[in-house]
PDB file of C-alpha atoms and ligand atoms in Angstrom:
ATOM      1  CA  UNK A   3     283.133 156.511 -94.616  1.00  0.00           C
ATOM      2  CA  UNK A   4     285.411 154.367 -92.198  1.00  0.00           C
ATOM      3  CA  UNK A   5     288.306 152.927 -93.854  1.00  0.00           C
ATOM      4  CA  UNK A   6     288.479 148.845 -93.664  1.00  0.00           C
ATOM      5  CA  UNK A   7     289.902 147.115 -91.154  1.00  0.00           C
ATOM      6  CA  UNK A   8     293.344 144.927 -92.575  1.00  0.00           C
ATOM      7  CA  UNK A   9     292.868 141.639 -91.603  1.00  0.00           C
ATOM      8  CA  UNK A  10     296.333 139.702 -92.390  1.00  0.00           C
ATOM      9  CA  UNK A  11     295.565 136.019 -91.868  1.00  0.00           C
ATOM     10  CA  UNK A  12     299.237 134.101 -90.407  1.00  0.00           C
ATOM     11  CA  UNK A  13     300.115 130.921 -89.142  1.00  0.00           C
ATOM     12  CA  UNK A  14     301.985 127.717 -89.344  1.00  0.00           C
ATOM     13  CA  UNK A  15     301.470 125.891 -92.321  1.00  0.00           C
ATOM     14  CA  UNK A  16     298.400 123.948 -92.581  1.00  0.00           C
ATOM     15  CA  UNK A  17     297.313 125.260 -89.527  1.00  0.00           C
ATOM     16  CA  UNK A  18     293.931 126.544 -91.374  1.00  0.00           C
ATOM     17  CA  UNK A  19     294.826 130.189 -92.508  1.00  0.00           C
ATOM     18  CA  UNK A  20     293.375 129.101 -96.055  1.00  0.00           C
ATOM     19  CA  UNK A  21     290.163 127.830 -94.802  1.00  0.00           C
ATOM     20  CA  UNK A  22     289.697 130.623 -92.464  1.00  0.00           C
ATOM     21  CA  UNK A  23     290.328 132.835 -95.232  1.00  0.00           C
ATOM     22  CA  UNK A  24     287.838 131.691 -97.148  1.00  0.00           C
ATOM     23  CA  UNK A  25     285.183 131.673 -94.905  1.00  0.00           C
ATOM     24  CA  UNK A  26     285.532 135.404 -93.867  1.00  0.00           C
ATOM     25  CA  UNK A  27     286.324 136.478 -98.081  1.00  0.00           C
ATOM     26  CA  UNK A  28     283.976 133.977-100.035  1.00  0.00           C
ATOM     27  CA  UNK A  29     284.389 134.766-103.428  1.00  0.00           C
ATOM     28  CA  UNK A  30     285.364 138.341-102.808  1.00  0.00           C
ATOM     29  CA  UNK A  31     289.205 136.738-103.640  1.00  0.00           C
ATOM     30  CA  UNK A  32     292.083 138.012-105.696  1.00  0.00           C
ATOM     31  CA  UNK A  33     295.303 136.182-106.135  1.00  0.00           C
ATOM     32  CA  UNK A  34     298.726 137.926-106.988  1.00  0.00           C
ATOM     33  CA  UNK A  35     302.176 137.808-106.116  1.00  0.00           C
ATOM     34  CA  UNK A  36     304.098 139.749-102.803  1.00  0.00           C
ATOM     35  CA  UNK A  37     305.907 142.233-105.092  1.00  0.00           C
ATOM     36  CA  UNK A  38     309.355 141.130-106.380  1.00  0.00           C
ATOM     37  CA  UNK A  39     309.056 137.325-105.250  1.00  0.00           C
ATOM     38  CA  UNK A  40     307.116 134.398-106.639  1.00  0.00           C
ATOM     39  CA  UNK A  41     305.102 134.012-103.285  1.00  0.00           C
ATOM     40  CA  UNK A  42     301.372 134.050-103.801  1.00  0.00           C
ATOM     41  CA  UNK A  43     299.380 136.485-101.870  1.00  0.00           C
ATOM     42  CA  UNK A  44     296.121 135.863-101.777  1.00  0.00           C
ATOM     43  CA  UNK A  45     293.687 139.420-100.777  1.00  0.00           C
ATOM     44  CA  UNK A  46     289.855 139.660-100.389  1.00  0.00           C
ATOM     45  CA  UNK A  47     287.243 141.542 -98.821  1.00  0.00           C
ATOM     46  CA  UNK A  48     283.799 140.903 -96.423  1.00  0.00           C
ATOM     47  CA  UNK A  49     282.026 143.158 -94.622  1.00  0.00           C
ATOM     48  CA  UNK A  50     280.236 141.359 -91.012  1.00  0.00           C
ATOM     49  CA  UNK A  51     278.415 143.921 -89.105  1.00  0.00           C
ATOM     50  CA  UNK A  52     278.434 146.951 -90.762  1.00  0.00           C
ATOM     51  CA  UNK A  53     282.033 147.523 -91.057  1.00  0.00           C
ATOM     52  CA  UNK A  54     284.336 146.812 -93.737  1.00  0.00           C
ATOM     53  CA  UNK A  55     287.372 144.202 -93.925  1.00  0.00           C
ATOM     54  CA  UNK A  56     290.347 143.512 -96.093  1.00  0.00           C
ATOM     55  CA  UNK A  57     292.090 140.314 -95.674  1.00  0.00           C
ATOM     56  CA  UNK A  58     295.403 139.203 -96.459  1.00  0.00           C
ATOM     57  CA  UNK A  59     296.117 135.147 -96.247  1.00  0.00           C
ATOM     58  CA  UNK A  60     299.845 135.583 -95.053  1.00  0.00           C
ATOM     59  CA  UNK A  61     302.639 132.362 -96.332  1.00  0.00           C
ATOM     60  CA  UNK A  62     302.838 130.338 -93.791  1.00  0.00           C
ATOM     61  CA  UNK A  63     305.547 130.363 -91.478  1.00  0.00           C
ATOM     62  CA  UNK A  64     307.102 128.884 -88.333  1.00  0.00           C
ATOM     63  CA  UNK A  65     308.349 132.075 -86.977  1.00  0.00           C
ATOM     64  CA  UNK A  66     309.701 135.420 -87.937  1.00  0.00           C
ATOM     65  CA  UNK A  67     313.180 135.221 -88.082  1.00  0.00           C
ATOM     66  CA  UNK A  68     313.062 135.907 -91.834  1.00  0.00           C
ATOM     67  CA  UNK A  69     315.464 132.842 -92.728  1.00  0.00           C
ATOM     68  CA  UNK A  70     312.631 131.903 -95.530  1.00  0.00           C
ATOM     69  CA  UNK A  71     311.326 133.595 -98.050  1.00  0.00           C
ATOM     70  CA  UNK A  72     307.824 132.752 -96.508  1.00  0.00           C
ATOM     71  CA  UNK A  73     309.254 134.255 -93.230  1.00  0.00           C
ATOM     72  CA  UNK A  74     310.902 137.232 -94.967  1.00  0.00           C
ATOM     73  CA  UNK A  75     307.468 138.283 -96.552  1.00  0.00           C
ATOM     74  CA  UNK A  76     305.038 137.537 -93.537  1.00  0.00           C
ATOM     75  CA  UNK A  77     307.134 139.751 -91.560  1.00  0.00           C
ATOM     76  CA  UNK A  78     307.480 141.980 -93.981  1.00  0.00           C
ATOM     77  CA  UNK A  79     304.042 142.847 -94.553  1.00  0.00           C
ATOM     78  CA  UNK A  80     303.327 142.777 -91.472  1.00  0.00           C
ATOM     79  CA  UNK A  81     306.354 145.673 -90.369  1.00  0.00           C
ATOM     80  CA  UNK A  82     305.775 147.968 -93.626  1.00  0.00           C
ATOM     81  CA  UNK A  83     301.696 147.565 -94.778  1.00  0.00           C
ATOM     82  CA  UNK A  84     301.083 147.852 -90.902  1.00  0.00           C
ATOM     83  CA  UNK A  85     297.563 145.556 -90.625  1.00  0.00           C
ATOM     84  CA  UNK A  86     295.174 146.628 -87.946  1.00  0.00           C
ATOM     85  CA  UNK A  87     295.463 143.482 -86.957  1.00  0.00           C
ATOM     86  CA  UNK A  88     297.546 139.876 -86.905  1.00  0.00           C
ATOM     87  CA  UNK A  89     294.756 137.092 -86.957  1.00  0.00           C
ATOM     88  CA  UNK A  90     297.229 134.347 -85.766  1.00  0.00           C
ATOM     89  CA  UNK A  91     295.805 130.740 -86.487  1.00  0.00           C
ATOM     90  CA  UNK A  92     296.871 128.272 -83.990  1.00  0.00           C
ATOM     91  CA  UNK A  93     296.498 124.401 -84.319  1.00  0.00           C
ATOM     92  CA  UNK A  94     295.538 123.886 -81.260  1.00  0.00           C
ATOM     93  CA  UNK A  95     295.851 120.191 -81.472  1.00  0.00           C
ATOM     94  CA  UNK A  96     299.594 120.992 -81.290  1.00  0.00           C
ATOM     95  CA  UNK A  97     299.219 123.642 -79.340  1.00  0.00           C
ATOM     96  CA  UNK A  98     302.903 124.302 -77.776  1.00  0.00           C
ATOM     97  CA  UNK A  99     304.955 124.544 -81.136  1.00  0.00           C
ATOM     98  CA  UNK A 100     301.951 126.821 -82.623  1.00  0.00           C
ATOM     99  CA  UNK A 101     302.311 129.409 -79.865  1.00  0.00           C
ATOM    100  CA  UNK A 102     306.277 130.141 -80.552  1.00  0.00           C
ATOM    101  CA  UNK A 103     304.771 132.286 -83.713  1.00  0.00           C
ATOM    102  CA  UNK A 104     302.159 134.105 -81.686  1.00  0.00           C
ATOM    103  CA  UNK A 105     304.500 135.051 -79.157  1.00  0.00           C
ATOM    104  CA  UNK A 106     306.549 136.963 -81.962  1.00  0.00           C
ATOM    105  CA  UNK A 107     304.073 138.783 -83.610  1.00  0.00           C
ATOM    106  CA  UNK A 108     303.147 140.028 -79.352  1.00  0.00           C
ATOM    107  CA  UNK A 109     306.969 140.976 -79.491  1.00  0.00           C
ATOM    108  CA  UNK A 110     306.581 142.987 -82.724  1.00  0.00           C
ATOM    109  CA  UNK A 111     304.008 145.189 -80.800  1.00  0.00           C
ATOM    110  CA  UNK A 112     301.058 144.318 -83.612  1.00  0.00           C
ATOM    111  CA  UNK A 113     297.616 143.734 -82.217  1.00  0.00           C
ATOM    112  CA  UNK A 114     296.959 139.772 -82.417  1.00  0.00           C
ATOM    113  CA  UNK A 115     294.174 137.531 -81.807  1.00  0.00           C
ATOM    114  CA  UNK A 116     294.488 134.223 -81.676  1.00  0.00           C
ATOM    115  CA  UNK A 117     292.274 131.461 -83.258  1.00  0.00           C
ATOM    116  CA  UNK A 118     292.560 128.008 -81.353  1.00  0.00           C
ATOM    117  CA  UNK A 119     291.570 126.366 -84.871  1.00  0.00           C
ATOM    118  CA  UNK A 120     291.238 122.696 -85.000  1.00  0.00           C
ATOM    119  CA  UNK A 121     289.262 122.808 -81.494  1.00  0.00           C
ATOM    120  CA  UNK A 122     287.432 119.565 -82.595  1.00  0.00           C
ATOM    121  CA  UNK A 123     290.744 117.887 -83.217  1.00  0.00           C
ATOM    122  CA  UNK A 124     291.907 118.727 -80.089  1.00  0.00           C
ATOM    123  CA  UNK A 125     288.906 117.750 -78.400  1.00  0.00           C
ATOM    124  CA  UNK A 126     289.005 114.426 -79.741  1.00  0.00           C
ATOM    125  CA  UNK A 127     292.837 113.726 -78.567  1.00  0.00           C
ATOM    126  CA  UNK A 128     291.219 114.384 -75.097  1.00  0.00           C
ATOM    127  CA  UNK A 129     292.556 117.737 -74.779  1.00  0.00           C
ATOM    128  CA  UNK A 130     290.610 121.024 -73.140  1.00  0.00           C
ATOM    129  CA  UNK A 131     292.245 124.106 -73.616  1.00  0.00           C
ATOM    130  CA  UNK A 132     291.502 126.811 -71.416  1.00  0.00           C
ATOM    131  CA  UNK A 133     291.618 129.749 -73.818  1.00  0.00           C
ATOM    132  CA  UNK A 134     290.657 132.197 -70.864  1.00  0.00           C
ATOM    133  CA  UNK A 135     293.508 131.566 -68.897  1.00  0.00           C
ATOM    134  CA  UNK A 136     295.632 131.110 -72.184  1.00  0.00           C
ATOM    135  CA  UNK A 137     294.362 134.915 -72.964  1.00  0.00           C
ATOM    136  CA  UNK A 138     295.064 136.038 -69.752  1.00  0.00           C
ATOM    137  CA  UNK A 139     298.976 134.899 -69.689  1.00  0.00           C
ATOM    138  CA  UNK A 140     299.384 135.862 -73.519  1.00  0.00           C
ATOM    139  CA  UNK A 141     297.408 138.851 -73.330  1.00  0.00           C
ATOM    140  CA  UNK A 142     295.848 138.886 -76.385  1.00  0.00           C
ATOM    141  CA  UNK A 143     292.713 137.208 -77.390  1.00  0.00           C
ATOM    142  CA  UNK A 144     292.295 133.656 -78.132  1.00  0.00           C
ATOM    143  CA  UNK A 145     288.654 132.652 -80.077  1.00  0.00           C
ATOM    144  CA  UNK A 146     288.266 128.943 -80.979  1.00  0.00           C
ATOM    145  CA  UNK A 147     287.425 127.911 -83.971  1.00  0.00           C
ATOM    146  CA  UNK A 148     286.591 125.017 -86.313  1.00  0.00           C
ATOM    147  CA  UNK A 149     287.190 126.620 -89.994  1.00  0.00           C
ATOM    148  CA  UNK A 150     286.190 123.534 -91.994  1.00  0.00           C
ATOM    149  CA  UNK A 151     282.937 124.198 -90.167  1.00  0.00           C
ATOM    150  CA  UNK A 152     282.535 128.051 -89.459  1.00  0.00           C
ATOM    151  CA  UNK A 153     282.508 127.692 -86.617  1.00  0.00           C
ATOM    152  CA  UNK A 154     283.707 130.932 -84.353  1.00  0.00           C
ATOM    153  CA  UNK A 155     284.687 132.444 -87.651  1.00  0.00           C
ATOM    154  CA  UNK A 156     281.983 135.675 -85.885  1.00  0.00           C
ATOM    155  CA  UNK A 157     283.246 135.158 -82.823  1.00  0.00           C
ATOM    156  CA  UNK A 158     287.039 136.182 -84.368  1.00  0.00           C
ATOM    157  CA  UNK A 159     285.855 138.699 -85.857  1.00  0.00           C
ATOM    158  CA  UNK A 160     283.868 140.329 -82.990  1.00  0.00           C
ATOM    159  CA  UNK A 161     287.520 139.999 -80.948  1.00  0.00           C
ATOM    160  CA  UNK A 162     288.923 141.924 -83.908  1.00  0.00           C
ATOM    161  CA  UNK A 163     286.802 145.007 -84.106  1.00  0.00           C
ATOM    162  CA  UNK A 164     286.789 144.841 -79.536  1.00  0.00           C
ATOM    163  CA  UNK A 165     290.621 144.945 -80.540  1.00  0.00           C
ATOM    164  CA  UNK A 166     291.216 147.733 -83.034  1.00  0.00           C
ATOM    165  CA  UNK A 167     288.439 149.772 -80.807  1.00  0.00           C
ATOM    166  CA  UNK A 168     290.737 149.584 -77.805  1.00  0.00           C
ATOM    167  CA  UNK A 169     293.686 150.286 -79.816  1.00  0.00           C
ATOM    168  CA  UNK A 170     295.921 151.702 -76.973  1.00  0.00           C
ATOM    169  CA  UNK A 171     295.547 149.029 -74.716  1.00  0.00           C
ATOM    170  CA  UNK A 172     298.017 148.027 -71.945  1.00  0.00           C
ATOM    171  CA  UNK A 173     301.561 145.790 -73.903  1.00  0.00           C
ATOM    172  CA  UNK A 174     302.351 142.363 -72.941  1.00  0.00           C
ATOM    173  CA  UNK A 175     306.036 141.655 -73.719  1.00  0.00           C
ATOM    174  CA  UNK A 176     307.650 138.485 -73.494  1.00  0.00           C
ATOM    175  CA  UNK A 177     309.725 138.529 -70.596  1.00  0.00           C
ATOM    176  CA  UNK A 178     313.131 136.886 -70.923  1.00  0.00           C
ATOM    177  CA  UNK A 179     313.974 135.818 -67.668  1.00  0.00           C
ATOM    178  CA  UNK A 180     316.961 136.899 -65.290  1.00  0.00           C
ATOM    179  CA  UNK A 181     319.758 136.283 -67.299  1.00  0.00           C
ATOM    180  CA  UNK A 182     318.489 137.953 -70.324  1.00  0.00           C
ATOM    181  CA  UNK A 183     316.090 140.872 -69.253  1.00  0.00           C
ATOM    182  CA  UNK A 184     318.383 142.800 -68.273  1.00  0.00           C
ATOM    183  CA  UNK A 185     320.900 142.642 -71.476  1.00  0.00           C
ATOM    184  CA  UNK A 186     317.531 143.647 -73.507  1.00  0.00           C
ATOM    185  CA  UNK A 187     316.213 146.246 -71.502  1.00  0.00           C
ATOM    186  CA  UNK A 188     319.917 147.888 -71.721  1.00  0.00           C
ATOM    187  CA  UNK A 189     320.249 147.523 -75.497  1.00  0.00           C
ATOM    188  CA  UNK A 190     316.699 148.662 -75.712  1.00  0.00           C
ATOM    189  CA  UNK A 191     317.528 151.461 -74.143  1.00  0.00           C
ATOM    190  CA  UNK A 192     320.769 151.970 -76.593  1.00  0.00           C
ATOM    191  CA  UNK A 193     318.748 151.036 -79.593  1.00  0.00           C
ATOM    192  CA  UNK A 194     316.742 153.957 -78.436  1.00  0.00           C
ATOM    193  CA  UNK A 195     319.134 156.884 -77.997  1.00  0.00           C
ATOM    194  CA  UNK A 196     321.017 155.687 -81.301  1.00  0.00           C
ATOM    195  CA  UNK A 197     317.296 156.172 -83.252  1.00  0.00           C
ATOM    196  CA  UNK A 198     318.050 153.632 -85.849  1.00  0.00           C
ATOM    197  CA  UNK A 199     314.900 151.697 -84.808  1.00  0.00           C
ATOM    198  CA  UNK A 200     313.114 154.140 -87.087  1.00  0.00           C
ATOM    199  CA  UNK A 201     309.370 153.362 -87.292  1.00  0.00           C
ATOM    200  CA  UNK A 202     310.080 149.777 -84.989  1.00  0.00           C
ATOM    201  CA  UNK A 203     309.515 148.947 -81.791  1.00  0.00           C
ATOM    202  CA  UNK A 204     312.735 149.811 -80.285  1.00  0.00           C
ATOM    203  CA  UNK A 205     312.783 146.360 -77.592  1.00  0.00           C
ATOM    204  CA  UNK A 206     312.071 143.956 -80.868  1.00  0.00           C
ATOM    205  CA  UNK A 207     314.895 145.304 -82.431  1.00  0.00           C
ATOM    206  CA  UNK A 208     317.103 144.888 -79.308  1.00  0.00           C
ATOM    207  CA  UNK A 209     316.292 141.324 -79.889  1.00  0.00           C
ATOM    208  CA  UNK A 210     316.746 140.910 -83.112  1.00  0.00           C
ATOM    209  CA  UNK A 211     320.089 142.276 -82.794  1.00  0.00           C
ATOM    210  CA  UNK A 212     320.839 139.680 -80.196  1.00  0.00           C
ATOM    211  CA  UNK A 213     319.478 136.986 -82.451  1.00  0.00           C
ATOM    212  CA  UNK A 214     322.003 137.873 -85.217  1.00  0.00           C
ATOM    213  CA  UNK A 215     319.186 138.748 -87.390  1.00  0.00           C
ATOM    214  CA  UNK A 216     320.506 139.609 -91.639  1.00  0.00           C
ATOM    215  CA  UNK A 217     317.588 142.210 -92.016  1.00  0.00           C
ATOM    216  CA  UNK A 218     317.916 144.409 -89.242  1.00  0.00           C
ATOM    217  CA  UNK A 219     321.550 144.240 -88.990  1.00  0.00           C
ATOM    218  CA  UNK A 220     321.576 145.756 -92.149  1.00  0.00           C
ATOM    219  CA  UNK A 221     318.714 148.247 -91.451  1.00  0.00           C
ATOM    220  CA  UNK A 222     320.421 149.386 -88.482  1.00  0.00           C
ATOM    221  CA  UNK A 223     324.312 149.309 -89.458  1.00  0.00           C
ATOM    222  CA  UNK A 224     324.198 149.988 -92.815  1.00  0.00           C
ATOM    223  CA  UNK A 225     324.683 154.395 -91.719  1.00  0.00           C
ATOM    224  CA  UNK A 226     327.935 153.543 -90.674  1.00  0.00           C
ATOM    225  CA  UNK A 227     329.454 152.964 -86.633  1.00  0.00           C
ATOM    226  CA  UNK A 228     326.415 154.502 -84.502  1.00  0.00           C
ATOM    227  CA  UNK A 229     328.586 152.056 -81.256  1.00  0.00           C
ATOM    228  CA  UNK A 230     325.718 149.752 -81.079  1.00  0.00           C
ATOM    229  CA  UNK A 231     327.124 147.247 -83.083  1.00  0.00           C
ATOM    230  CA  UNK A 232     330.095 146.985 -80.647  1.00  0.00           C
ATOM    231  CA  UNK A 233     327.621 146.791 -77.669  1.00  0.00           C
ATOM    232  CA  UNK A 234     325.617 143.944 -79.305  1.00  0.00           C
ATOM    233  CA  UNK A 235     328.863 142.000 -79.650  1.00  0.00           C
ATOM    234  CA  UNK A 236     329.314 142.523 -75.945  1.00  0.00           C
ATOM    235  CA  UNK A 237     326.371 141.332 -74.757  1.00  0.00           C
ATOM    236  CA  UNK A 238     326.326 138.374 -77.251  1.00  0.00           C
ATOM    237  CA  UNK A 239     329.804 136.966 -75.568  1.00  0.00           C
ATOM    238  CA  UNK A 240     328.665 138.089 -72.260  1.00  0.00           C
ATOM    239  CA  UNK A 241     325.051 135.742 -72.589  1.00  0.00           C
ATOM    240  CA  UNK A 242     327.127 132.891 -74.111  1.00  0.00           C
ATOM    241  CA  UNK A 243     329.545 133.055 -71.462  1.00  0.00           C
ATOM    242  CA  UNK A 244     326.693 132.818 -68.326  1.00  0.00           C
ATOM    243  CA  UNK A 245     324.638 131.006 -70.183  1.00  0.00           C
ATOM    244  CA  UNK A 246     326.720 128.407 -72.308  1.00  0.00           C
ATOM    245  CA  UNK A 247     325.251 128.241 -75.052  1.00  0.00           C
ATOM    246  CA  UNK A 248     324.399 130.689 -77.960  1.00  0.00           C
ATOM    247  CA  UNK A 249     322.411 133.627 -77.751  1.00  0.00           C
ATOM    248  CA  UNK A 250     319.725 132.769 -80.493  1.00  0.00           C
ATOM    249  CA  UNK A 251     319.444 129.544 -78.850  1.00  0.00           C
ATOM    250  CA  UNK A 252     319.232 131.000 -75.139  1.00  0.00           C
ATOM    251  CA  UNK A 253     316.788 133.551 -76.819  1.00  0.00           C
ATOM    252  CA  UNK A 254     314.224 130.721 -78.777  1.00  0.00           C
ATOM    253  CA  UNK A 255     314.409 128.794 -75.732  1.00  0.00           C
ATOM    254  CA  UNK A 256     313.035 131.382 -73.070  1.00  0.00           C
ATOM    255  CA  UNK A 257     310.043 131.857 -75.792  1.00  0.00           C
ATOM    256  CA  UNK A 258     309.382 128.060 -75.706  1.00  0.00           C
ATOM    257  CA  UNK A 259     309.310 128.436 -71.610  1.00  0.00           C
ATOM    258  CA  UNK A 260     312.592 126.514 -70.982  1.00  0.00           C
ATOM    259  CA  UNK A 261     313.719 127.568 -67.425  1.00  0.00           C
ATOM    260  CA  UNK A 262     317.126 128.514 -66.674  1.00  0.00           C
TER     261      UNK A 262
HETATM  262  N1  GDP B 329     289.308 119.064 -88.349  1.00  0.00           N
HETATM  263  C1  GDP B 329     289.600 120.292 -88.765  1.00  0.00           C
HETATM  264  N2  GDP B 329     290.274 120.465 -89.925  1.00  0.00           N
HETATM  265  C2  GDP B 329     290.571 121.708 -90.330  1.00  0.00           C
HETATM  266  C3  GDP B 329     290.180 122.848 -89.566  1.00  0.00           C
HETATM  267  N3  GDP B 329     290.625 123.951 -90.219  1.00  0.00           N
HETATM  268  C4  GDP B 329     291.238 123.529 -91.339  1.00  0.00           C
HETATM  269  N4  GDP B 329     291.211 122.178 -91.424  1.00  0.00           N
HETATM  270  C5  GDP B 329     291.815 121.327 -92.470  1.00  0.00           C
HETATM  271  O1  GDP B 329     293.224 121.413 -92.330  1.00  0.00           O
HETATM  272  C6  GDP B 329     293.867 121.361 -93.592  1.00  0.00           C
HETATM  273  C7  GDP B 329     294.769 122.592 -93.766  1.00  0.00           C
HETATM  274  O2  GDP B 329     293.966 123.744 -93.870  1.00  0.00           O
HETATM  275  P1  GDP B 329     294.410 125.029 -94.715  1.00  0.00           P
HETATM  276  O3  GDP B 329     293.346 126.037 -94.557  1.00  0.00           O
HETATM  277  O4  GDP B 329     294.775 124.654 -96.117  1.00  0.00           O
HETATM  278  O5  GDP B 329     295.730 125.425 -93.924  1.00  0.00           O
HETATM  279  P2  GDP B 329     296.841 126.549 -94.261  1.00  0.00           P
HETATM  280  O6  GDP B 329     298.028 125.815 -94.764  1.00  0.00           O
HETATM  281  O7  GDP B 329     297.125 127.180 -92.948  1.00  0.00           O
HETATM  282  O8  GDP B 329     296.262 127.510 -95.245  1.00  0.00           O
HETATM  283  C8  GDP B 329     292.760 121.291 -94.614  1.00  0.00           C
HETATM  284  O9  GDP B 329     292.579 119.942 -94.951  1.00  0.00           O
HETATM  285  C9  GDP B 329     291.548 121.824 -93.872  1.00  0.00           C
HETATM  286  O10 GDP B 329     290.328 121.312 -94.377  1.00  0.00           O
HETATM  287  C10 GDP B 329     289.476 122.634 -88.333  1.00  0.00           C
HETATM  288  O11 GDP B 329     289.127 123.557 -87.576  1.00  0.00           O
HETATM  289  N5  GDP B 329     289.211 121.334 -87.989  1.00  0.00           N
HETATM  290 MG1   MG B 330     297.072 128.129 -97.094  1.00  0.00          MG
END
């Protein structure tokens, strides 16, 4: 028998992960906790088409830098339970701030599909979204959807299943820009020889360590000197010297599409 295909549900916060949720799960629900912290997770199961799905409504968060607890745990599950795939779900009647989060989970290297939720809301502020060429520059999937109505709810779930059957597809990074690129791709690279990425993608931890981030420091320098941590120092003066202004900001703002 085929194992099911992990669904975890993310998003920003009322976005419609809930709703979405419970359209694909029904009654087939089960509330706990994440283990060790007082954050609900909520689990179910469907099956659509023959195949078999378990679905996991993720907090909701703004991003993955893991300053929240809500932040900590999405990314968390998302790193160690390894879901086939990251259904991200996008208001898209606020379209811009909803996309920072989707771009992050591209970074991580998970398989994403995006739902353009709240289409109707959208459409009524006058807005058409053209989720083709959205796809395209993204490259992952975008399905719109009205979850208060159902509406593209088989739609998502067809893009999942074309998804985990072309696992191996061509990556889509997140490209940084001039002034940055090239201070990743170089850590990357040192990230890489020093194998303290472990199991994670080598370039998202390049960038984590840029962004000062408290959980992969410590996964990476708590086994002592390995001279990365001395090369991440580097390029963190060297970016806020050219750049003026500090790396984590320099970093969030080439993800939002600021120019420099
Ligand atoms: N108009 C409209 N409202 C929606 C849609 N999806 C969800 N909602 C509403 O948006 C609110 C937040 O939804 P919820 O699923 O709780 O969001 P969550 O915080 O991401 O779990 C609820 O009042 C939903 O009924 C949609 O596609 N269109
Ligand atoms: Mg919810």
């Amino acid at each position: 028998m085929e194992r099911p295909i992990t669904i975890a549900v993310a998003g920003n916060p009322n976005s419609g992960k809930t709703t979405v949720f419970n359209h694909l799960t029904g009654a087939r629900q089960h509330v706990g906790n994440y283990p060790g912290v007082t954050v609900e997770k909520k689990e179910g199961a469907c099956r659509w088409n023959g195949r078999d799905f378990h679905v996991v409504d993720l907090p909701g968060t703004y991003s993955l830098t893991a300053r929240s607890l809500e932040e900590r745990v999405a990314r968390n599950f998302v790193i160690n339970e390894r879901p086939d795939v990251v259904v991200d779900i996008v208001d898209a009647s606020n379209l811009e701030r909803n996309l920072y989060l989707a771009t992050q989970f591209i970074e991580l290297g998970v398989p994403v599909v995006v739902a353009l939720n709240m289409i109707d809301v959208a459409e009524s502020q006058g807005e058409h979204i053209d989720e083709e060429l959205l796809s395209r520059l993204l490259g992952v999937p975008m399905v719109p959807t009205v979850a208060t109505k159902g509406k593209g709810i088989d739609a998502l779930l067809e893009a999942v299943v074309s998804l985990v059957e072309a696992a191996g597809g061509p990556e889509i990074q997140i490209r940084y820009g001039p002034e940055l690129e090239p201070h990743i791709e170089e850590l990357t690279a040192k990230v890489e020889a020093s194998g303290q990425a472990g199991e994670l993608n080598p370039r998202w931890v390049a960038i984590k360590l840029l962004e000062n981030d408290d959980e992969v420091n410590t996964r990476v320098f708590d086994d002592g000197d390995n001279g990365l941590l001395e090369q991440v120092l580097a390029t963190r003066a060297h970016i806020e010297q050219v750049i003026g202004d500090d790396t984590e900001i320099a970093i969030a703002d080439r993800r939002y599409g600021c120019d420099y």
